[in-house]
CSV table of C-alpha atoms in Angstrom, one decimal:
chain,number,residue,atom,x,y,z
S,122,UNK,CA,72.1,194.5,-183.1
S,123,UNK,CA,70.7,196.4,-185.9
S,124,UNK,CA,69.7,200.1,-185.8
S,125,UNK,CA,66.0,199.1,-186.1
S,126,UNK,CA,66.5,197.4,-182.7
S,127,UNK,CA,68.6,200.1,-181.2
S,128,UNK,CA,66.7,202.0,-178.5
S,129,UNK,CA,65.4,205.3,-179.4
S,130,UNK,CA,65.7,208.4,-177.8
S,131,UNK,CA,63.0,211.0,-178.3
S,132,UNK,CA,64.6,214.0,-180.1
S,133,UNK,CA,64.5,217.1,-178.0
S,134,UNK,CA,63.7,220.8,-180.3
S,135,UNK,CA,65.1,223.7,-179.2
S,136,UNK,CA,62.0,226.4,-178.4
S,137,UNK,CA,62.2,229.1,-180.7
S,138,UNK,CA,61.9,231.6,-178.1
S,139,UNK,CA,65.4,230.0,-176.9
S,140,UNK,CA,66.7,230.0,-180.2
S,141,UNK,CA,65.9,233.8,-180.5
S,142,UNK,CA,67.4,234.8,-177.4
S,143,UNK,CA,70.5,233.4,-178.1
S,144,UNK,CA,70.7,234.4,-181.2
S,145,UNK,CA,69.9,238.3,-180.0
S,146,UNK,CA,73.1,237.1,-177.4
S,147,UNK,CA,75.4,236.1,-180.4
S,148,UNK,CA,74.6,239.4,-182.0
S,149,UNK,CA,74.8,241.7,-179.1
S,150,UNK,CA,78.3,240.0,-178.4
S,151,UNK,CA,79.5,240.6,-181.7
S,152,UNK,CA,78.2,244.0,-182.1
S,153,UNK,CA,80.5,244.5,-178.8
S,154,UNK,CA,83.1,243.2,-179.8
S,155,UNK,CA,83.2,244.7,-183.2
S,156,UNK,CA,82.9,248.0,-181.4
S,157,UNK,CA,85.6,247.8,-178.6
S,158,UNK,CA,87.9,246.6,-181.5
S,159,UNK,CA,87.4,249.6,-182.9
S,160,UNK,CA,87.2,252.2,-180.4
S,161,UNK,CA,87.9,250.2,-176.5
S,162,UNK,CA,88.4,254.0,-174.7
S,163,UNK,CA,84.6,254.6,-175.9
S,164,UNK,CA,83.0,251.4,-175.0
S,165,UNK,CA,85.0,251.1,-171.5
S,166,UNK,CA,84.7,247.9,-170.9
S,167,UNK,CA,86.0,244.0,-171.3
S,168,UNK,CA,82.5,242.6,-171.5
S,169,UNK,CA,78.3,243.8,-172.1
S,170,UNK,CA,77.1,245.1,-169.1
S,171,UNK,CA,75.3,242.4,-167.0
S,172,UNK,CA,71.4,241.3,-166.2
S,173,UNK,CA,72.5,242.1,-162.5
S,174,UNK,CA,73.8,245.6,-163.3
S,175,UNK,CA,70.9,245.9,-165.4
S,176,UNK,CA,68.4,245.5,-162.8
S,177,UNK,CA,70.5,247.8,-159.7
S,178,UNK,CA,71.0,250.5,-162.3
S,179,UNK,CA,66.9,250.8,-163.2
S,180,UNK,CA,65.6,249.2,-160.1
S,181,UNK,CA,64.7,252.8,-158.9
S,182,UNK,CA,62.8,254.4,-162.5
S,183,UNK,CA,59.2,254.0,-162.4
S,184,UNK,CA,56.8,253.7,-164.7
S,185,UNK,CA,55.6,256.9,-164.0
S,186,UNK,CA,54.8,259.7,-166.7
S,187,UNK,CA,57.6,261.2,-167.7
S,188,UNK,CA,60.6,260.5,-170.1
S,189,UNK,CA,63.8,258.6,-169.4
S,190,UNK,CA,67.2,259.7,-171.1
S,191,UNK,CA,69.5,256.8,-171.6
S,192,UNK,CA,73.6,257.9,-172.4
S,193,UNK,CA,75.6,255.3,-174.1
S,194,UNK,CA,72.9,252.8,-174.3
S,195,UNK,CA,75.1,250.2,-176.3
S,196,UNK,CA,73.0,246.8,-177.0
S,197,UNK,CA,70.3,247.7,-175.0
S,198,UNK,CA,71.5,246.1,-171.5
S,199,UNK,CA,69.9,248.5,-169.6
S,200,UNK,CA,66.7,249.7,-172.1
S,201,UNK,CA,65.3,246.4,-172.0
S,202,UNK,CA,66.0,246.6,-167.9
S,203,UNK,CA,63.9,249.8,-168.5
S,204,UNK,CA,61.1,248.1,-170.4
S,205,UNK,CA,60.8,245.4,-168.0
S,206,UNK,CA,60.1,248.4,-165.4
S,207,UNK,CA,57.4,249.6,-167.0
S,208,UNK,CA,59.0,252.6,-168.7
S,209,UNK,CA,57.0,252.9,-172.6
S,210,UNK,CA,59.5,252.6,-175.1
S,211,UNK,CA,58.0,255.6,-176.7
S,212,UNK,CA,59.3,257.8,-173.7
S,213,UNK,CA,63.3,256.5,-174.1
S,214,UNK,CA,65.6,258.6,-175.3
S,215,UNK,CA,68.6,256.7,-176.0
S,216,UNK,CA,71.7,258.9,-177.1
S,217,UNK,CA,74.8,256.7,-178.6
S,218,UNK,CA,77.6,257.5,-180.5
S,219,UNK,CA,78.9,254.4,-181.8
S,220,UNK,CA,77.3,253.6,-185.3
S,221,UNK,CA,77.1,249.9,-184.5
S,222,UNK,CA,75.1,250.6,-181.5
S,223,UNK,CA,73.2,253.1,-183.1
S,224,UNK,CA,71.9,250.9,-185.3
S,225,UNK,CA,71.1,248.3,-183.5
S,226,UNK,CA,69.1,250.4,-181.2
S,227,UNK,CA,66.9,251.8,-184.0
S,228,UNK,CA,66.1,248.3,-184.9
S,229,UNK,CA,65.2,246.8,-182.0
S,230,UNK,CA,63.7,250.0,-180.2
S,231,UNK,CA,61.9,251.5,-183.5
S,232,UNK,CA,59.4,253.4,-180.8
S,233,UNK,CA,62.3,255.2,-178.6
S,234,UNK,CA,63.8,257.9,-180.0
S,235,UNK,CA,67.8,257.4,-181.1
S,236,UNK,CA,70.1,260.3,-181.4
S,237,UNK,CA,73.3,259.5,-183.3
S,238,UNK,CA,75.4,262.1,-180.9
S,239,UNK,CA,78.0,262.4,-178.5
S,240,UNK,CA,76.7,263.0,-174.4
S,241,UNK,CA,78.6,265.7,-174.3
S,242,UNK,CA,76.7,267.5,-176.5
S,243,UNK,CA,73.3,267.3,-174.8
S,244,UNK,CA,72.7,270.8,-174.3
S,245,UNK,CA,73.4,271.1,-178.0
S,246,UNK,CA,71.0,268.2,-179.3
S,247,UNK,CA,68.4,268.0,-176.7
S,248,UNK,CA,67.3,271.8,-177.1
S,249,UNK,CA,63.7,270.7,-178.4
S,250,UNK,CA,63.6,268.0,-175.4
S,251,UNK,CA,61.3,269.6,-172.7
S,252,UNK,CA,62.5,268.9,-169.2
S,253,UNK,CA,59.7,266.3,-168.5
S,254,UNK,CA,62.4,263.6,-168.7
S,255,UNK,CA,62.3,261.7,-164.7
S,256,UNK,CA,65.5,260.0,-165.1
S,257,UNK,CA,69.1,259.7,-166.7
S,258,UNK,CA,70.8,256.4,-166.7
S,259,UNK,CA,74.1,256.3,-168.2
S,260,UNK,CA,76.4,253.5,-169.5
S,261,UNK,CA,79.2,256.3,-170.3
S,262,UNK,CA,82.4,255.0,-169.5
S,263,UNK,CA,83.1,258.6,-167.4
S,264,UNK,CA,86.1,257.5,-165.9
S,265,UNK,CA,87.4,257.6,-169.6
S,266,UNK,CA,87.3,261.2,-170.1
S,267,UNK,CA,88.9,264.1,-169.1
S,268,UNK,CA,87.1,265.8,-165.4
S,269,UNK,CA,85.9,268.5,-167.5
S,270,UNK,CA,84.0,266.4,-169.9
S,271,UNK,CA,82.5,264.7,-166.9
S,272,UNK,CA,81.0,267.2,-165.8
S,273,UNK,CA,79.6,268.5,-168.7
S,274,UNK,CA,78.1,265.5,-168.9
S,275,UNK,CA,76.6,265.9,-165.7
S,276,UNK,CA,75.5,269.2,-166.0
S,277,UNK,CA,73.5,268.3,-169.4
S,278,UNK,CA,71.8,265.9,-168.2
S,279,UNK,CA,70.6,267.7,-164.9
S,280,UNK,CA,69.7,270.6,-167.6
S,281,UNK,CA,66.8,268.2,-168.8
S,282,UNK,CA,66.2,266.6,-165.6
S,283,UNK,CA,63.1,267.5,-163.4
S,284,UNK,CA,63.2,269.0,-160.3
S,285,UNK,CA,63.2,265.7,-158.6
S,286,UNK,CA,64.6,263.7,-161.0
S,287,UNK,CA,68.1,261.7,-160.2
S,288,UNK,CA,71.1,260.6,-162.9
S,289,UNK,CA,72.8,256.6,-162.1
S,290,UNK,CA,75.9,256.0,-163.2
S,291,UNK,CA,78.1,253.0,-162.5
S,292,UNK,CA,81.8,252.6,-162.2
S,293,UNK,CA,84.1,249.9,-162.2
S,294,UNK,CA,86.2,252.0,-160.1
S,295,UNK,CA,86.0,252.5,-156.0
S,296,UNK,CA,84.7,255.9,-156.2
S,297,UNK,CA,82.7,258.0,-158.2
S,298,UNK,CA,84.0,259.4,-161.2
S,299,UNK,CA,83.6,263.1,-159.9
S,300,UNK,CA,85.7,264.4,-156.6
S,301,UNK,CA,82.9,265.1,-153.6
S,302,UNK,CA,84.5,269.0,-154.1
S,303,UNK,CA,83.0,269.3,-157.6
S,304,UNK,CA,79.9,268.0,-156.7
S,305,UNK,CA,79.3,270.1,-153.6
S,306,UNK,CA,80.0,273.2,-156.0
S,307,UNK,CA,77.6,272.2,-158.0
S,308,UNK,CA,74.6,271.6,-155.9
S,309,UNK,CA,74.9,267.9,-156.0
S,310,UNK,CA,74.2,265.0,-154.0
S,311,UNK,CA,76.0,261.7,-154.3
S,312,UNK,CA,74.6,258.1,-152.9
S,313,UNK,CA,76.3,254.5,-153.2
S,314,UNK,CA,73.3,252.6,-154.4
S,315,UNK,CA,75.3,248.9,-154.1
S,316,UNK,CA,77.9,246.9,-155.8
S,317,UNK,CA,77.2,244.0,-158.1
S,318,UNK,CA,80.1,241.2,-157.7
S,319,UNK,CA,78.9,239.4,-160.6
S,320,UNK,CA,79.5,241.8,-163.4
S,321,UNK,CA,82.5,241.1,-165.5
S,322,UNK,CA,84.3,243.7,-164.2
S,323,UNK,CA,82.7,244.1,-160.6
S,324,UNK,CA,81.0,247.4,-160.2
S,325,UNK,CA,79.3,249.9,-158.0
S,326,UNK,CA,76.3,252.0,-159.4
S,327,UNK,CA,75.3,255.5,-158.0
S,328,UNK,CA,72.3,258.0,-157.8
S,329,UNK,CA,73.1,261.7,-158.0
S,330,UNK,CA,70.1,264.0,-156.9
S,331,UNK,CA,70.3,267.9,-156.9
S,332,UNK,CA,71.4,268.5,-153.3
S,333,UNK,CA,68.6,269.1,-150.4
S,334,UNK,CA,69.4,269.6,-146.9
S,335,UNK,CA,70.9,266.0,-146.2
S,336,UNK,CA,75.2,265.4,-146.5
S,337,UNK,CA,76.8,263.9,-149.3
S,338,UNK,CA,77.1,259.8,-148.9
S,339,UNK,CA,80.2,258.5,-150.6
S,340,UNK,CA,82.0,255.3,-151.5
């Protein structure tokens, strides 16, 4: 049989919207990568955060005026989460100290604000931030420093947080990253939003509110 009389299949294109995403997949994975090899105690973890994990950690910020403060964004798992939500990219604040990440977030976010520092120093580098800012989401891997860092973490972000604003954090561990006893000292209130079995590792996300009259909700 000769090829003219072989039957022809219709060649399929690849949409170039598809094209793009995986491409933006390819370079978010290799800006991870790059990064852990680096510095794995700052990035915290085996693999990018997941869509799942994205969505849980967000699925409580509104749209509403106000700005959000992102810690340890990384490639953007959770600010495009944000986006999705509603929240206008000129009202992130996305604070990362990893170069790499930095980078990458100034590209791809040119209307949020990037600040090349470490979370620990918020007081420090968010003195010209007025407190308008509704929520904190953090990517930090807490469990990865020292108790006292971890609460200065805390307590800078709660210095820019409105009066009824709330900080989420997630943790691959089966508790949060602060004891209940430091927390209570500190006025704050601790709630188990859920877990997401799918992330690569598996991990359980949590809202911290100044405390009112209700108990503390743990693990």
């Amino acid at each position: 049989m000769s090829p003219a009389s072989l039957p022809q299949t219709p060649s399929k294109s690849v949409p170039l919207a598809s094209s793009a995403t995986a491409y933006s997949r390819l370079r978010d994975l290799w800006a991870f990568l790059h990064t852990w090899l680096r510095s794995p105690a700052r990035v915290g973890a085996i693999a990018p955060s997941s869509a799942a994990l994205a969505r849980l950690m967000t699925s409580e910020v509104c749209a509403a005026p106000g700005r959000v403060l992102e810690l340890g964004p990384g490639t953007g798992v959770f600010t495009r989460a944000l986006l999705e939500r509603g929240v206008a990219e000129e009202n992130l604040i996305l604070v990362e100290a990893a170069p790499e990440f930095a980078a990458l977030l100034e590209r791809r976010f040119p209307a949020a604000q990037v600040l090349r520092a470490d979370a620990r120093q918020l007081p420090r580098r968010l003195a010209r931030v007025d407190s308008g800012v509704s929520a904190v989401v953090s990517g930090l891997p807490l469990r990865n420093l020292s108790r006292r860092h971890r609460l200065a973490v805390l307590l800078g972000a709660f210095g820019h947080l409105s009066a009824d604003g709330a900080f989420y954090q997630f943790t691959y561990g089966a508790r949060f990253p602060l004891p209940r006893s430091w927390t209570d000292r500190h006025g704050f209130k601790v709630q188990r939003l859920g877990r997401v079995y799918g992330n690569l590792p598996p991990a359980t996300v949590y809202r911290v509110t100044r405390r009112a009259a209700s108990r503390w909700i743990g693990a």
